[in-house]
Each structure stands twice: as C-alpha cells, then as structure tokens.
Tab-separated table of C-alpha atoms (C1' of nucleotides) in Angstrom:
chain	number	residue	atom	x	y	z
A	296	MET	CA	84.228	97.193	79.504
A	297	ALA	CA	83.224	100.313	81.453
A	298	VAL	CA	82.788	100.995	85.007
A	299	VAL	CA	80.861	103.508	86.920
A	300	THR	CA	81.923	104.721	90.286
A	301	GLU	CA	80.419	107.349	92.422
A	302	GLY	CA	78.129	107.768	95.368
A	303	ALA	CA	79.628	105.776	98.187
A	304	SER	CA	77.354	103.835	100.385
A	305	ALA	CA	73.786	102.880	99.500
A	306	GLY	CA	72.937	105.982	101.533
A	307	SER	CA	74.513	108.252	98.630
A	308	PRO	CA	77.536	109.814	100.384
A	309	PRO	CA	80.924	110.874	98.865
A	310	ALA	CA	80.900	110.695	95.068
A	311	LEU	CA	84.058	108.697	93.867
A	312	GLY	CA	84.234	111.239	91.012
A	313	THR	CA	85.481	113.633	93.390
A	314	ARG	CA	88.395	111.441	94.426
A	315	VAL	CA	91.758	112.102	93.075
A	316	SER	CA	92.308	108.418	92.775
A	317	PHE	CA	89.282	107.999	90.343
A	318	LEU	CA	90.247	111.008	88.493
A	319	LEU	CA	93.818	109.807	87.867
A	320	SER	CA	92.388	106.408	86.788
A	321	GLN	CA	89.784	107.906	84.431
A	322	LEU	CA	92.097	110.542	82.825
A	323	GLY	CA	95.089	108.156	82.769
A	324	LEU	CA	93.037	105.587	80.758
A	325	GLN	CA	91.946	108.295	78.470
A	326	SER	CA	95.285	109.630	78.009
A	327	ALA	CA	96.666	106.228	77.128
A	328	ARG	CA	93.929	105.485	74.678
A	329	THR	CA	94.250	108.738	72.852
A	330	PHE	CA	98.051	108.226	72.644
A	331	ALA	CA	97.419	104.715	71.170
A	332	ALA	CA	95.062	106.372	68.666
A	333	GLY	CA	97.677	109.003	67.730
A	334	LEU	CA	100.378	106.458	67.446
A	335	ALA	CA	98.358	104.064	65.198
A	336	PRO	CA	98.904	105.924	61.835
A	337	LEU	CA	102.661	105.528	62.599
A	338	GLY	CA	102.210	101.800	63.086
A	339	LEU	CA	103.074	102.199	66.700
A	340	ASN	CA	101.306	101.752	70.060
A	341	PRO	CA	102.367	102.896	73.417
A	342	ASN	CA	103.975	99.621	74.258
A	343	ARG	CA	106.110	99.576	71.093
A	344	PHE	CA	106.836	103.142	71.606
A	345	GLY	CA	107.968	102.585	75.087
A	346	LEU	CA	110.202	99.697	74.263
A	347	LEU	CA	111.803	101.480	71.473
A	348	ILE	CA	112.605	104.278	73.730
A	349	HIS	CA	114.455	101.958	75.938
A	350	VAL	CA	116.224	100.209	73.136
A	351	ALA	CA	117.284	103.698	72.015
A	352	ARG	CA	118.853	104.555	75.449
A	353	ALA	CA	121.386	101.844	75.137
A	354	GLU	CA	121.629	99.927	72.064
A	355	GLY	CA	122.925	96.449	71.983
A	356	GLN	CA	121.193	95.379	75.189
A	357	SER	CA	120.104	91.750	75.408
A	358	GLN	CA	116.328	90.882	75.642
A	359	GLN	CA	116.691	89.802	79.191
A	360	GLN	CA	118.225	93.064	80.202
A	361	LEU	CA	115.389	94.842	78.558
A	362	ALA	CA	112.808	92.597	80.196
A	363	GLU	CA	114.280	93.292	83.594
A	364	THR	CA	114.260	97.130	82.997
A	365	LEU	CA	110.749	96.943	81.924
A	366	GLY	CA	109.657	94.698	84.882
A	367	ILE	CA	108.357	91.744	82.788
A	368	HIS	CA	109.112	88.251	82.145
A	369	ARG	CA	111.784	87.345	79.374
A	370	ASN	CA	109.179	85.027	77.737
A	371	ALA	CA	107.080	88.178	77.013
A	372	MET	CA	110.068	90.093	75.578
A	373	VAL	CA	110.237	87.550	72.736
A	374	SER	CA	106.994	88.341	71.116
A	375	LEU	CA	107.562	92.068	71.755
A	376	ILE	CA	110.793	92.030	69.935
A	377	ASP	CA	109.400	89.559	67.251
A	378	ASP	CA	106.822	92.342	66.575
A	379	LEU	CA	109.191	95.105	66.328
A	380	GLU	CA	111.530	93.144	64.154
A	381	ALA	CA	108.724	92.268	61.818
A	382	ARG	CA	108.003	95.845	61.401
A	383	GLY	CA	111.445	96.801	60.702
A	384	LEU	CA	112.146	98.710	63.705
A	385	VAL	CA	114.807	96.753	65.563
A	386	GLU	CA	117.474	94.240	64.462
A	387	ARG	CA	118.530	91.192	66.483
A	388	ARG	CA	122.370	91.064	66.058
A	389	ARG	CA	124.825	88.677	67.538
A	390	HIS	CA	125.772	89.596	70.991
A	391	PRO	CA	129.754	90.468	71.180
A	392	ARG	CA	130.396	88.501	74.288
A	393	ASP	CA	127.503	85.932	74.788
A	394	ARG	CA	126.503	83.711	72.074
A	395	ARG	CA	123.233	82.691	73.736
A	396	ALA	CA	122.036	86.398	73.547
A	397	TYR	CA	120.987	88.840	70.997
A	398	ALA	CA	122.099	92.520	70.819
A	399	ILE	CA	119.005	94.521	70.037
A	400	HIS	CA	119.652	97.512	67.770
A	401	LEU	CA	117.320	100.214	66.385
A	402	THR	CA	116.919	100.444	62.582
A	403	GLU	CA	117.141	103.619	60.520
A	404	ARG	CA	113.486	103.640	60.195
A	405	ALA	CA	112.882	103.459	63.982
A	406	ARG	CA	115.232	106.563	64.167
A	407	GLU	CA	113.009	108.403	61.814
A	408	LEU	CA	109.929	107.252	63.686
A	409	LEU	CA	110.834	108.139	67.226
A	410	PRO	CA	110.748	111.950	66.736
A	411	GLU	CA	107.513	111.667	65.002
A	412	ALA	CA	105.949	109.766	67.804
A	413	SER	CA	107.287	112.409	70.301
A	414	ARG	CA	105.567	115.089	68.241
A	415	VAL	CA	102.334	113.240	68.484
A	416	ALA	CA	102.832	113.126	72.384
A	417	ASP	CA	103.680	116.828	72.398
A	418	GLU	CA	100.497	117.738	70.369
A	419	GLN	CA	98.153	115.704	72.753
A	420	GLU	CA	99.925	117.111	75.701
A	421	ALA	CA	99.040	120.675	74.509
A	422	SER	CA	95.473	119.550	73.801
A	423	LEU	CA	95.067	117.935	77.086
A	424	LEU	CA	96.223	121.130	78.822
A	425	ALA	CA	94.528	123.645	76.546
A	426	ASP	CA	92.114	124.894	79.284
A	427	LEU	CA	94.869	125.413	81.835
A	428	ALA	CA	96.952	128.656	82.341
A	429	GLU	CA	100.798	128.182	82.195
A	430	ASP	CA	101.207	128.376	86.029
A	431	GLU	CA	98.454	125.929	86.505
A	432	ARG	CA	100.201	123.454	84.195
A	433	GLN	CA	103.359	123.752	85.999
A	434	THR	CA	101.443	123.268	89.350
A	435	LEU	CA	99.865	120.131	87.896
A	436	ARG	CA	102.978	118.753	86.608
A	437	ASP	CA	104.679	119.404	89.885
A	438	LEU	CA	101.951	117.792	91.984
A	439	LEU	CA	101.816	114.721	89.914
A	440	SER	CA	105.503	114.324	89.905
A	441	ARG	CA	105.439	114.441	93.740
A	442	LEU	CA	102.828	111.710	93.766
A	443	SER	CA	104.587	109.680	91.378
A	444	ALA	CA	107.948	109.862	93.305
A	445	GLY	CA	106.131	109.356	96.530
A	446	SER	CA	104.471	106.339	95.385
A	447	GLY	CA	107.593	104.256	94.616
A	448	GLN	CA	107.146	104.464	90.818
A	449	ARG	CA	110.301	104.094	88.840
A	450	ALA	CA	110.688	107.341	86.892
A	451	ASP	CA	109.997	106.858	83.232
A	452	VAL	CA	108.780	103.316	83.650
A	453	HIS	CA	105.069	102.878	82.909
A	454	PRO	CA	103.488	99.872	84.971
A	455	GLY	CA	101.928	98.683	81.620
A	456	TYR	CA	98.426	98.438	80.101
A	457	ARG	CA	97.143	96.514	77.180
A	458	GLU	CA	96.502	98.161	73.848
A	459	PRO	CA	93.042	99.405	73.777
A	460	ALA	CA	91.155	97.062	71.677
A	461	SER	CA	88.406	99.137	70.161
A	462	THR	CA	88.513	102.262	67.975
A	463	GLU	CA	88.803	105.499	69.869
B	164	MET	CA	102.988	93.804	80.534
B	165	ALA	CA	105.251	97.048	81.252
B	166	VAL	CA	106.221	99.892	79.278
B	167	VAL	CA	108.855	102.433	79.423
B	168	THR	CA	108.463	105.945	78.191
B	169	GLU	CA	110.819	108.628	78.271
B	170	GLY	CA	113.516	110.476	76.324
B	171	ALA	CA	111.852	111.494	73.031
B	172	SER	CA	113.885	111.269	69.951
B	173	ALA	CA	117.052	109.132	69.448
B	174	GLY	CA	118.780	112.325	70.233
B	175	SER	CA	117.649	112.257	73.835
B	176	PRO	CA	115.129	115.343	74.208
B	177	PRO	CA	112.234	115.786	76.544
B	178	ALA	CA	111.560	112.812	78.743
B	179	LEU	CA	108.042	111.532	78.636
B	180	GLY	CA	108.143	111.190	82.359
B	181	THR	CA	107.783	114.955	82.534
B	182	ARG	CA	104.487	114.893	80.540
B	183	VAL	CA	101.229	115.230	82.352
B	184	SER	CA	99.699	112.719	79.976
B	185	PHE	CA	102.400	109.962	81.139
B	186	LEU	CA	102.078	110.788	84.841
B	187	LEU	CA	98.333	110.586	84.556
B	188	SER	CA	98.604	107.233	82.893
B	189	GLN	CA	101.232	105.907	85.137
B	190	LEU	CA	99.495	107.064	88.379
B	191	GLY	CA	96.002	106.095	87.155
B	192	LEU	CA	96.972	102.552	86.437
B	193	GLN	CA	98.567	102.221	89.769
B	194	SER	CA	95.617	103.704	91.604
B	195	ALA	CA	93.405	101.247	89.920
B	196	ARG	CA	95.600	98.311	90.813
B	197	THR	CA	95.888	99.455	94.279
B	198	PHE	CA	92.060	99.719	94.602
B	199	ALA	CA	91.747	96.188	92.974
B	200	ALA	CA	94.103	95.018	95.677
B	201	GLY	CA	92.171	96.646	98.406
B	202	LEU	CA	88.821	95.331	97.197
B	203	ALA	CA	90.033	91.808	96.831
B	204	PRO	CA	89.501	90.685	100.530
B	205	LEU	CA	85.858	92.037	100.148
B	206	GLY	CA	85.475	89.788	97.067
B	207	LEU	CA	85.085	92.747	94.888
B	208	ASN	CA	87.001	94.331	92.166
B	209	PRO	CA	86.760	97.945	90.491
B	210	ASN	CA	84.329	96.590	87.871
B	211	ARG	CA	82.007	94.858	90.319
B	212	PHE	CA	82.087	97.909	92.722
B	213	GLY	CA	81.322	100.353	89.908
B	214	LEU	CA	78.402	98.398	88.556
B	215	LEU	CA	77.041	97.814	92.098
B	216	ILE	CA	77.201	101.626	92.644
B	217	HIS	CA	75.162	102.146	89.548
B	218	VAL	CA	72.622	99.435	90.590
B	219	ALA	CA	72.307	101.115	93.945
B	220	ARG	CA	71.539	104.425	92.374
B	221	ALA	CA	68.380	103.191	90.902
B	222	GLU	CA	67.313	99.753	91.703
B	223	GLY	CA	64.983	97.810	89.393
B	224	GLN	CA	66.835	98.887	86.196
B	225	SER	CA	67.098	96.390	83.270
B	226	GLN	CA	70.324	94.994	82.001
B	227	GLN	CA	70.015	96.912	79.019
B	228	GLN	CA	69.658	100.139	80.947
B	229	LEU	CA	72.677	99.537	83.048
B	230	ALA	CA	74.705	98.631	79.903
B	231	GLU	CA	73.669	101.913	78.287
B	232	THR	CA	74.692	103.917	81.151
B	233	LEU	CA	78.061	102.204	81.453
B	234	GLY	CA	78.538	102.457	77.719
B	235	ILE	CA	79.041	98.893	76.945
B	236	HIS	CA	77.170	96.269	75.047
B	237	ARG	CA	74.279	94.423	76.561
B	238	ASN	CA	75.965	91.174	75.812
B	239	ALA	CA	78.713	91.927	78.063
B	240	MET	CA	76.444	92.931	80.936
B	241	VAL	CA	75.106	89.271	81.092
B	242	SER	CA	78.343	87.883	82.503
B	243	LEU	CA	78.804	90.882	84.741
B	244	ILE	CA	75.368	90.275	86.469
B	245	ASP	CA	75.833	86.662	86.365
B	246	ASP	CA	79.065	87.234	88.404
B	247	LEU	CA	77.313	89.468	90.767
B	248	GLU	CA	74.335	87.162	91.132
B	249	ALA	CA	76.660	84.149	91.804
B	250	ARG	CA	78.223	86.284	94.678
B	251	GLY	CA	74.897	87.027	96.268
B	252	LEU	CA	75.211	90.664	95.553
B	253	VAL	CA	72.384	91.282	93.059
B	254	GLU	CA	69.097	89.695	92.304
B	255	ARG	CA	67.301	89.235	88.915
B	256	ARG	CA	63.763	89.894	89.640
B	257	ARG	CA	60.938	89.958	87.130
B	258	HIS	CA	60.433	93.467	85.542
B	259	PRO	CA	57.125	94.636	86.605
B	260	ARG	CA	56.100	96.175	83.026
B	261	ASP	CA	58.293	94.075	80.528
B	262	ARG	CA	58.444	90.276	80.646
B	263	ARG	CA	61.512	90.188	78.559
B	264	ALA	CA	63.529	92.111	80.947
B	265	TYR	CA	64.970	91.635	84.475
B	266	ALA	CA	64.729	94.135	87.242
B	267	ILE	CA	68.201	94.080	88.862
B	268	HIS	CA	68.215	94.723	92.607
B	269	LEU	CA	70.887	94.868	95.401
B	270	THR	CA	70.863	92.108	98.141
B	271	GLU	CA	71.384	92.881	101.741
B	272	ARG	CA	74.926	91.657	101.431
B	273	ALA	CA	75.636	94.225	98.857
B	274	ARG	CA	74.245	96.878	101.216
B	275	GLU	CA	76.666	95.849	103.652
B	276	LEU	CA	79.709	95.629	101.442
B	277	LEU	CA	79.323	99.120	99.640
B	278	PRO	CA	80.148	101.356	102.771
B	279	GLU	CA	83.252	98.949	103.433
B	280	ALA	CA	84.396	99.341	99.835
B	281	SER	CA	84.077	103.240	100.206
B	282	ARG	CA	86.133	102.961	103.303
B	283	VAL	CA	88.954	101.158	101.385
B	284	ALA	CA	88.724	103.954	98.692
B	285	ASP	CA	88.982	106.579	101.392
B	286	GLU	CA	91.822	105.082	103.147
B	287	GLN	CA	93.792	104.682	99.784
B	288	GLU	CA	92.908	108.350	98.858
B	289	ALA	CA	94.483	109.447	102.114
B	290	SER	CA	97.522	107.484	101.599
B	291	LEU	CA	97.848	108.627	98.014
B	292	LEU	CA	97.824	112.280	99.094
B	293	ALA	CA	99.738	111.907	102.250
B	294	ASP	CA	102.689	114.102	101.097
B	295	LEU	CA	100.504	116.922	100.002
B	296	ALA	CA	99.471	119.833	102.118
B	297	GLU	CA	95.672	120.414	102.152
B	298	ASP	CA	95.488	123.334	99.904
B	299	GLU	CA	97.668	121.314	97.454
B	300	ARG	CA	95.160	118.463	97.497
B	301	GLN	CA	92.335	120.810	96.728
B	302	THR	CA	94.373	122.510	94.062
B	303	LEU	CA	95.198	118.978	92.448
B	304	ARG	CA	91.474	117.928	92.808
B	305	ASP	CA	90.336	121.106	91.092
B	306	LEU	CA	92.874	120.879	88.218
B	307	LEU	CA	92.063	117.160	87.542
B	308	SER	CA	88.265	117.878	87.534
B	309	ARG	CA	88.671	120.527	85.030
B	310	LEU	CA	90.723	118.207	82.805
B	311	SER	CA	88.156	115.654	83.258
B	312	ALA	CA	85.346	117.963	82.527
B	313	GLY	CA	87.137	119.458	79.428
B	314	SER	CA	87.861	116.165	77.896
B	315	GLY	CA	84.216	115.073	77.460
B	316	GLN	CA	84.341	112.493	80.210
B	317	ARG	CA	80.974	111.539	81.675
B	318	ALA	CA	81.334	112.551	85.202
B	319	ASP	CA	81.419	109.366	87.539
B	320	VAL	CA	81.707	106.939	84.594
B	321	HIS	CA	85.043	105.273	84.315
B	322	PRO	CA	86.021	104.346	80.756
B	323	GLY	CA	86.881	100.923	81.952
B	324	TYR	CA	89.743	98.818	82.529
B	325	ARG	CA	90.487	95.149	82.896
B	326	GLU	CA	91.051	93.643	86.173
B	327	PRO	CA	95.001	93.594	86.907
B	328	ALA	CA	95.760	90.026	86.460
B	329	SER	CA	99.004	89.781	88.573
B	330	THR	CA	99.706	90.561	92.249
B	331	GLU	CA	100.896	94.148	92.000
C	2	DT	C1'	59.617	94.423	63.145
C	3	DA	C1'	62.229	95.892	67.214
C	4	DT	C1'	63.978	94.709	71.811
C	5	DT	C1'	65.795	91.872	76.118
C	6	DG	C1'	68.589	88.538	77.325
C	7	DT	C1'	71.411	84.661	76.102
C	8	DT	C1'	74.897	81.613	74.003
C	9	DA	C1'	78.743	80.572	70.846
C	10	DT	C1'	82.756	81.827	68.526
C	11	DA	C1'	86.895	83.838	67.656
C	12	DC	C1'	90.661	86.863	68.831
C	13	DT	C1'	93.956	89.096	71.989
C	14	DC	C1'	96.813	89.335	75.929
C	15	DT	C1'	99.011	86.917	80.004
C	16	DA	C1'	101.276	83.558	82.694
C	17	DT	C1'	103.538	79.344	83.324
C	18	DA	C1'	106.271	75.493	82.263
C	19	DA	C1'	109.316	73.133	79.467
C	20	DC	C1'	112.666	72.987	75.858
C	21	DT	C1'	117.626	74.059	73.342
C	22	DA	C1'	121.890	76.266	73.233
C	23	DT	C1'	125.171	78.217	75.270
C	24	DA	C1'	127.878	79.677	79.657
D	111	DT	C1'	124.292	74.139	87.333
D	112	DA	C1'	122.643	78.519	85.629
D	113	DT	C1'	121.295	81.656	81.859
D	114	DA	C1'	119.353	83.491	77.051
D	115	DG	C1'	115.932	82.813	74.062
D	116	DT	C1'	112.083	80.034	72.302
D	117	DT	C1'	107.745	77.611	72.239
D	118	DA	C1'	103.392	75.578	73.699
D	119	DT	C1'	99.566	75.742	76.639
D	120	DA	C1'	95.878	77.311	79.338
D	121	DG	C1'	93.368	81.104	81.191
D	122	DA	C1'	90.965	85.648	81.215
D	123	DG	C1'	88.607	89.465	78.729
D	124	DT	C1'	86.451	91.321	74.616
D	125	DA	C1'	83.655	91.667	70.395
D	126	DT	C1'	80.582	90.041	67.218
D	127	DA	C1'	77.069	87.459	65.344
D	128	DA	C1'	73.009	84.824	65.831
D	129	DC	C1'	69.053	82.891	68.719
D	130	DA	C1'	64.529	82.579	71.521
D	131	DA	C1'	61.069	84.984	74.000
D	132	DT	C1'	58.506	88.975	74.374
D	133	DA	C1'	57.027	93.728	72.918
DNA sequence: TATTGTTATACTCTATAACTATA
DNA sequence: TATAGTTATAGAGTATAACAATA
C-alpha cells in the first residue's frame, strides 16, 4: 500500500510534501523499514528488539507488567513472548511470589544479540544523517526531541507498527 | 501493537530514544494516526486522501497509471477505487482511447472535500509545531526535506501505511 | 502475445471474548 | 471477586496467481 499526498485543494495549493507532519510520516516509515531489514539477518525485527530491550531493563517482570509498559493488551503479549521463547531469546520462569505469573528473563543468546542490534541501529543512524553537518545533526535531534516531548509521547516507547511485509 | 526501544546493550548504553531514526519513526506514526483521526469525520483516511490528491492532479488516468505512480500493484488499486466510488468520491468513466481501461474522475463531492481535508492537515501542522519558534520550524522543515531528498524518496509519495485500527 | 481490470486465495496482524488456574 | 496467562474467533490488510475482455 502506498499513498500520495501533496497539492492541497483541487486548485493546487500547498503541497503536503512541504509539511513537517508528512515528512515525519514518510521518513519515519522508511526508517522503520530500513531498521527491520537490518535486523532481519539477526532473526530480529523492531517489535522483538523493542520487547527484548524492555525485558533487559528489568528481568523477571510478568507478561502483564510488560504489556502495561508497552501499552498493549496482555493477550497480545502471549504470542510475542511465545515468539521470543521459540527463538531462544527469553525464558519463562516461575514467578517467585505469584504462581499465576511467569517471570520473563533474557537468555545468553539474547544478551549476545542485543549489542549487535544496537550496532545495526548506529550504522543506519550514521547513514541517515550522512548529508548533515555535525551541528545540523544536533539541531535536528534537539528539535525532534522537543516535538516528541511536547506531544505527550512516552520517552523510549514506540507507539507500534507492524512488521513491513515485503522485502525492502 | 506497541514497541519499546531504548537502552542499547544489556549493559545499558545509548538510549534509542536519542536516535533521530527512532524519533522519526515515533513521531511519524503519531502524525499519521492523528491525521487519520482528523480525517475520520470527513469519511476519509490518509490512504483515500492521498489517492484523491493524485486523481485530482490529472483526471482521467487509468487505474494502472495510478497504481504505477503510487508504487503498488494494479490489483490493490481495484479495491481502493471501489472504496472511493462507493463513497461517491470518484467515477469510473469509459476511457476515450482504450476500452479495456477506465478513466478515473473526481466527483463534485470530492472537490468539496479536498480543501476541508487540507484544512485539517494545516491545523494539525500548526498544533504539532506550536512549541517551536518560526525560525526553528523553517530549520526543521529544511533538515527533514534534505533527509527525504537524500534517502531516495519520491517527493510527495508516501511509502504507505495501514489505516491505524484502534482509536488512538 | 501483452495489458486492463477483476476475482479468489492464503497469509498476517489485530481485537475481543471466554476459559483455567491461581490470588 | 479479581488477576495472569491462554485460546479461539472474527475482522482488516496484503500479496499472489489466474481469469475475461481488449489491445
């Protein structure tokens, strides 16, 4: 699916391509797809990576806790953890104080994989910003951070997107 | 679905939230969802709006031509045009020189709707940039435009995203 | 023989409700 | 009575192949 957006009214006015919101959406989706492509050789995707990061921050959380942090339903967390477990990246251990719940822990393999995934992100960041001077990069980072903070986004929590289906 | 992304390796290093690529993806998805919510009262969504814009640019194009411009398969264009036709926004007319093809035209209703949709986009743009000074807005627009141009994006063509399902 | 539009199919992702076992 | 995790279901979106009409 692709969408064109530009030239406002039938008359022809302001091109959407000059709007910050359009550029953010366009570049954001491309960044996500590029990241997905870069993670693929590691057997990861942005969703798996993001969840692993959150497991790593505090091991032993329940699925319910992880779901609340990510802003999704606990039902959806089941298959996400199923997926990571099947790939040998997390373990479901008995929760020490609640026999209904699991305590989710990283495996050794996940601990090896996370730095590699971060390196992929760093390389793509450098490639994305290759045409900008250092002061321009810092300015861009600053402006985007302010937009993010001002728009009520939880820092470091991505609102979520599907895995891009096709190649790229 | 939601995804968290931050703190790189298990050690804790560079937060993904400080990366431009993460901020673009986060803000871009939020912009798209906000735009979808704003268009909903008009019976539009970003996909429909984008396609209408492209029909408006050159009326009488075939479905195949529109599909090529948007970078999607002609099969997918069928249901998009079905959808717009059912809403009374486009008409399938006989193509003057090829009896296999349709010539896609806007209806009067679509001509009324397009300026309203552009107004929604303008209002949201203003809201998004409310915290920035005028020179900062221009700087941001310029930097994002350069990233977009440098990354091989076709100007004014969005790489596509699904209609956000939930409320947002 | 190629092209335009169409349909059918399978696959994925999502959202909801309902179930079990514990608390 | 509420909560953690699970399963089943239905819906939306996408991708592919195959078809009829026309070039």
